[in-house]
mmCIF file of C-alpha atoms in Angstrom:
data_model
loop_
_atom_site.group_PDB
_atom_site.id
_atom_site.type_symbol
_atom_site.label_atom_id
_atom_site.label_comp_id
_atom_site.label_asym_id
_atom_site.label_seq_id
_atom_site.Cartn_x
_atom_site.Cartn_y
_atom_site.Cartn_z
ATOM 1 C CA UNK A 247 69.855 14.954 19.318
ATOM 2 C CA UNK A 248 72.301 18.045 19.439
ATOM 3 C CA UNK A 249 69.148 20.202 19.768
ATOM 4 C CA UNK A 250 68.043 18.796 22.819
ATOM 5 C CA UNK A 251 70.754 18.567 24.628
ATOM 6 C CA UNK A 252 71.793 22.169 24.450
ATOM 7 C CA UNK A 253 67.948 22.920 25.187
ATOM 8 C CA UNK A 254 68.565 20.480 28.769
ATOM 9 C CA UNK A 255 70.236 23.460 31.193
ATOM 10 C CA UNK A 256 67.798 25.752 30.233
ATOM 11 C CA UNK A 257 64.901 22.951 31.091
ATOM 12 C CA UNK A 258 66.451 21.730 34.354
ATOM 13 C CA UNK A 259 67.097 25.478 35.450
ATOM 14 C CA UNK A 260 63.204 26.284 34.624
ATOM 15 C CA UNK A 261 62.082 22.906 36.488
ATOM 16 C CA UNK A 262 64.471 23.813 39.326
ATOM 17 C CA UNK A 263 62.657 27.362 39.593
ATOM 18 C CA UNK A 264 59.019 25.701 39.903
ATOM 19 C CA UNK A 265 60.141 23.035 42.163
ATOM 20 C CA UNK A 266 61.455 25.184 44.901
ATOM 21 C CA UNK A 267 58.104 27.070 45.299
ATOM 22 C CA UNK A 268 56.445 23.520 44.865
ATOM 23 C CA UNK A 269 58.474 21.884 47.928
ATOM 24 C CA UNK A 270 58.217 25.340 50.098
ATOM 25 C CA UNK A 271 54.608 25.113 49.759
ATOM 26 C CA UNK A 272 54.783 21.467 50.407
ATOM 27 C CA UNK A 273 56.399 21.912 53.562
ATOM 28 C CA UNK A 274 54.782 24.549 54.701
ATOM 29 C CA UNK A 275 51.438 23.376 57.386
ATOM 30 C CA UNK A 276 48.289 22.798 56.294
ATOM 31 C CA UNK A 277 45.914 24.639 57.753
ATOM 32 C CA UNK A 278 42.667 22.896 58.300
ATOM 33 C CA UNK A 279 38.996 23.668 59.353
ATOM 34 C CA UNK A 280 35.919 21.577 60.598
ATOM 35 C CA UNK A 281 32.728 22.605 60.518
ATOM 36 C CA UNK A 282 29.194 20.780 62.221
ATOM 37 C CA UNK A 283 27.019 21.066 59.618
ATOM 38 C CA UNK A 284 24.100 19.429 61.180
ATOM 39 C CA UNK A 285 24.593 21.560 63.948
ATOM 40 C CA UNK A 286 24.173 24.321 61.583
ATOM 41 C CA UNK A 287 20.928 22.901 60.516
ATOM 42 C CA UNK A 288 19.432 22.507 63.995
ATOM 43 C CA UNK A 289 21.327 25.151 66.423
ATOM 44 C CA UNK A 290 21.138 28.578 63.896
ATOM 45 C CA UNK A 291 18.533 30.983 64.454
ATOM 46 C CA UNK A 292 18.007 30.973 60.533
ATOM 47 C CA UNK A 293 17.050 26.716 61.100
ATOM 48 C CA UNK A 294 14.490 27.204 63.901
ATOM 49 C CA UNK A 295 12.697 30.223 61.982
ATOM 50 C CA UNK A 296 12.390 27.573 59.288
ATOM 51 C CA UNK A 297 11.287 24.907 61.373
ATOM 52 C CA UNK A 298 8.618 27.433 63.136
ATOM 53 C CA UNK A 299 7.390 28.495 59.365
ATOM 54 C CA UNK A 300 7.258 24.493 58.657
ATOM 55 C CA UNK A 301 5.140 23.818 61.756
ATOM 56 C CA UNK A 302 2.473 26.354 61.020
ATOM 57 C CA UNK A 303 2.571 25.272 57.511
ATOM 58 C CA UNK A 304 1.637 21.701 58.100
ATOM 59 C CA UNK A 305 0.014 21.838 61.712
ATOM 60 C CA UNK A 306 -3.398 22.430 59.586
ATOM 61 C CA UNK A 307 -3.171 19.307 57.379
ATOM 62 C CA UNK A 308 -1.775 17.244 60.061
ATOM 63 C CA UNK A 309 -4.593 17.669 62.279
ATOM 64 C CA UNK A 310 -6.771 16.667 59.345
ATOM 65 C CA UNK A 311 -4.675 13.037 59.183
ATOM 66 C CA UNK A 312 -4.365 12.897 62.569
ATOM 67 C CA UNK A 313 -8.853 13.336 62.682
ATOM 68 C CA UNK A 314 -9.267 10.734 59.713
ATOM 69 C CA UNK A 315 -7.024 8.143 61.588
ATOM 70 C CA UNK A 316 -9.145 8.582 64.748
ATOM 71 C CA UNK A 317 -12.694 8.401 62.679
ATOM 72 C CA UNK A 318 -10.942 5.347 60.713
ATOM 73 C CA UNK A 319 -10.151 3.198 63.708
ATOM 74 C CA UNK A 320 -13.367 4.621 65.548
ATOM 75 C CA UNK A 321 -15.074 2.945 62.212
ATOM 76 C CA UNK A 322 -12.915 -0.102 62.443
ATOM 77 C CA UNK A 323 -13.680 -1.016 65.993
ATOM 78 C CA UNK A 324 -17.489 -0.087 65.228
ATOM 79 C CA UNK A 325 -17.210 -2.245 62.672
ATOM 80 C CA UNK A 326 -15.658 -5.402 64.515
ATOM 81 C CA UNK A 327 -17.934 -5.125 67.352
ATOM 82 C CA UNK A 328 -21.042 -5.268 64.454
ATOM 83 C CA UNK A 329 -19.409 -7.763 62.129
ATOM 84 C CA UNK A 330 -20.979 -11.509 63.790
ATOM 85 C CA UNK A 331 -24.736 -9.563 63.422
ATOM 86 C CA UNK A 332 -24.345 -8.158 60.157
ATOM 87 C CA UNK A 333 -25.328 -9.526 56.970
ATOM 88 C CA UNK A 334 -22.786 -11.025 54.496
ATOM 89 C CA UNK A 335 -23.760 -8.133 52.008
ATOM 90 C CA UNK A 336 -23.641 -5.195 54.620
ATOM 91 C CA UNK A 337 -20.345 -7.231 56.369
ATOM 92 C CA UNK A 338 -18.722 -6.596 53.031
ATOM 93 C CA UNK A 339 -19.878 -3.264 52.113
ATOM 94 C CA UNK A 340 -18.728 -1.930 55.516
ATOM 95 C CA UNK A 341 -15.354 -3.625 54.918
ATOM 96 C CA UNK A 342 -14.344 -1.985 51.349
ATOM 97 C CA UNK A 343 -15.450 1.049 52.756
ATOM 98 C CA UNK A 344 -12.604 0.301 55.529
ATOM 99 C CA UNK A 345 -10.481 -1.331 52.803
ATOM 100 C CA UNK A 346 -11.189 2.543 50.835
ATOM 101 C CA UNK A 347 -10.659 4.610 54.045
ATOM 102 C CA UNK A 348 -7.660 2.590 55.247
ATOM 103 C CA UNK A 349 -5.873 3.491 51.738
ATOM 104 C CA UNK A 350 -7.043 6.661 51.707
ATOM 105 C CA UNK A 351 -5.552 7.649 54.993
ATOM 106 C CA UNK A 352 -2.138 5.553 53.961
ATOM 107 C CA UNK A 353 -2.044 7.862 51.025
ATOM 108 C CA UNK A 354 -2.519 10.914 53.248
ATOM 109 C CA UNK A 355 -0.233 10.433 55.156
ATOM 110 C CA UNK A 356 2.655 9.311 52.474
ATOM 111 C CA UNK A 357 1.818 12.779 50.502
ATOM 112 C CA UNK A 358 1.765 14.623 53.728
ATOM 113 C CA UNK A 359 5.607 12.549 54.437
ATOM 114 C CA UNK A 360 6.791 13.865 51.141
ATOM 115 C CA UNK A 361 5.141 17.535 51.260
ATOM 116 C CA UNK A 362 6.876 17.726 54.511
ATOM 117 C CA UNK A 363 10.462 16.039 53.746
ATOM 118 C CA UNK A 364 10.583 18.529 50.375
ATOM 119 C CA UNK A 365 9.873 21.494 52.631
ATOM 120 C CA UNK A 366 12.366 20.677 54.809
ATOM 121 C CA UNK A 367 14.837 19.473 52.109
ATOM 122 C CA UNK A 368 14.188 22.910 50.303
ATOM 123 C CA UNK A 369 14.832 25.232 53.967
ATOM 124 C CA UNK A 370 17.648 23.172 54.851
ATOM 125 C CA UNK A 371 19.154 24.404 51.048
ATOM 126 C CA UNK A 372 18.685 28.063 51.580
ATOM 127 C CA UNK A 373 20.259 27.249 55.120
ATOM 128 C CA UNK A 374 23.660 24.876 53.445
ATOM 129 C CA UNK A 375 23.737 27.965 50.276
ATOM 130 C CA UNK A 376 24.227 30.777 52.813
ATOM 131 C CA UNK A 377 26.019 28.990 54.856
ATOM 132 C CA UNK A 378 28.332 27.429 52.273
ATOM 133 C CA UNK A 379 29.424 31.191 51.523
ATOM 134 C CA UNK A 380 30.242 32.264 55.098
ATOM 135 C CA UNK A 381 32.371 29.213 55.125
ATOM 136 C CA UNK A 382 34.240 30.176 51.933
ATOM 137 C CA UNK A 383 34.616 33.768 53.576
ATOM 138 C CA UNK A 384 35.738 32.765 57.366
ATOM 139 C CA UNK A 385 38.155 30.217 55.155
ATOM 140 C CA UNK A 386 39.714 32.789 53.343
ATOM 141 C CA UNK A 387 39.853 35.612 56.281
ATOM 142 C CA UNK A 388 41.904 32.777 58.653
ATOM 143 C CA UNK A 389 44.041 31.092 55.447
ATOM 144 C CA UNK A 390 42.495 28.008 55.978
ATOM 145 C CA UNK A 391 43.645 25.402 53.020
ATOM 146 C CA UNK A 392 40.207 22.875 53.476
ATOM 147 C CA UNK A 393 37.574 22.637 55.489
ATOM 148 C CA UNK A 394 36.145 19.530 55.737
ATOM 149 C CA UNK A 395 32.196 18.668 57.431
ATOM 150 C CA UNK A 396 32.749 15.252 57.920
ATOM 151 C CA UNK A 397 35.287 13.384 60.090
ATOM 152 C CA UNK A 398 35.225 10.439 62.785
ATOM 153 C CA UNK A 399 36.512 12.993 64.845
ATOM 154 C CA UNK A 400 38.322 16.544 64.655
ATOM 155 C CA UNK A 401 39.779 18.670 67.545
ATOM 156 C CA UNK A 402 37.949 21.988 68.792
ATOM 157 C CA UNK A 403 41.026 23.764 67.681
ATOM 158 C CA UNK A 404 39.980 23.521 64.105
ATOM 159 C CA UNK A 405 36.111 23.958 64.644
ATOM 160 C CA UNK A 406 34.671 26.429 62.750
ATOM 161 C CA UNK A 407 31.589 26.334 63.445
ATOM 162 C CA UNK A 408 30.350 28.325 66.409
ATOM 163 C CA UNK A 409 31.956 31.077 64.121
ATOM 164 C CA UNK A 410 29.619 30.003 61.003
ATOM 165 C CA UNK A 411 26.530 30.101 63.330
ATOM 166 C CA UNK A 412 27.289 33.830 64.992
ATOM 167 C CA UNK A 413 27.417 34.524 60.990
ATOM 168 C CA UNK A 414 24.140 32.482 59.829
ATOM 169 C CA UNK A 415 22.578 34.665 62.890
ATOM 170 C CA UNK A 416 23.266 37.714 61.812
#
């Protein structure tokens, strides 16, 4: 019990020491930044280069859809207009081929959905990695303590992001 008590001035002096830098920094202001980051996505030059690339990558197969939805419902309203003079066997034949073309274009069109969302998803990563480290470096260059990307709302004083973009642009 001895031991401890004569060890209890050192301890206090040594928590005293690391407290007072503790409660300066704790007093001292945050300093805060905001940053857009969807604005990042849509406004930098790097996003509409990747949106262009995109376009020209998928204009081709969307035409394709877009053709095989026309010749479907060209079939379809071919086929309603024929259906009362048909037979029952051609009636049906024409209508799995419909029933085939229909899911063939739905499944078109759900790939094409997906091709295009993981294109997208994969630009809009290169786009959030580079811009990730130009936040990290404008953070550190103004002392900023957090910067957060989203709020309900933030004042222009702390937006960083018109900075982030004349970076991405560069």
């Amino acid at each position: 019990m001895l031991k401890n008590l004569k060890a209890l001035p050192g301890t206090l002096l040594l928590a005293g020491l690391c407290a007072a830098p503790l409660a300066q920094a704790q007093n001292a202001p945050s300093r805060i930044g905001f940053v857009f980051t969807e604005r990042l996505m849509t406004e930098s030059k790097m996003a509409k280069a990747a949106d262009a690339k995109i376009q020209a990558e998928f204009s081709k197969r969307q035409k394709t859809n877009e053709e095989l939805v026309t010749r479907f419902k060209q079939m379809s309203e071919k086929f309603d207009t024929d259906a009362p003079r048909l037979s029952d066997i051609e009636r049906t034949r024409r209508a799995r081929e419909l029933f085939d073309m229909e899911k063939d274009v739905q499944r078109m069109n759900r790939e094409f959905q997906e091709d295009l969302m993981q294109r997208k998803s994969e630009e809009r990563a290169a786009i959030a990695t580079k811009a990730f480290k130009l936040i990290e470096q404008i953070a550190e260059q103004e002392k900023l303590d957090a910067v957060l990307q989203e709020a309900a709302w933030s004042s222009p004083r702390i937006d960083i992001t018109d900075k982030i973009l004349k970076q991405l642009d560069k």
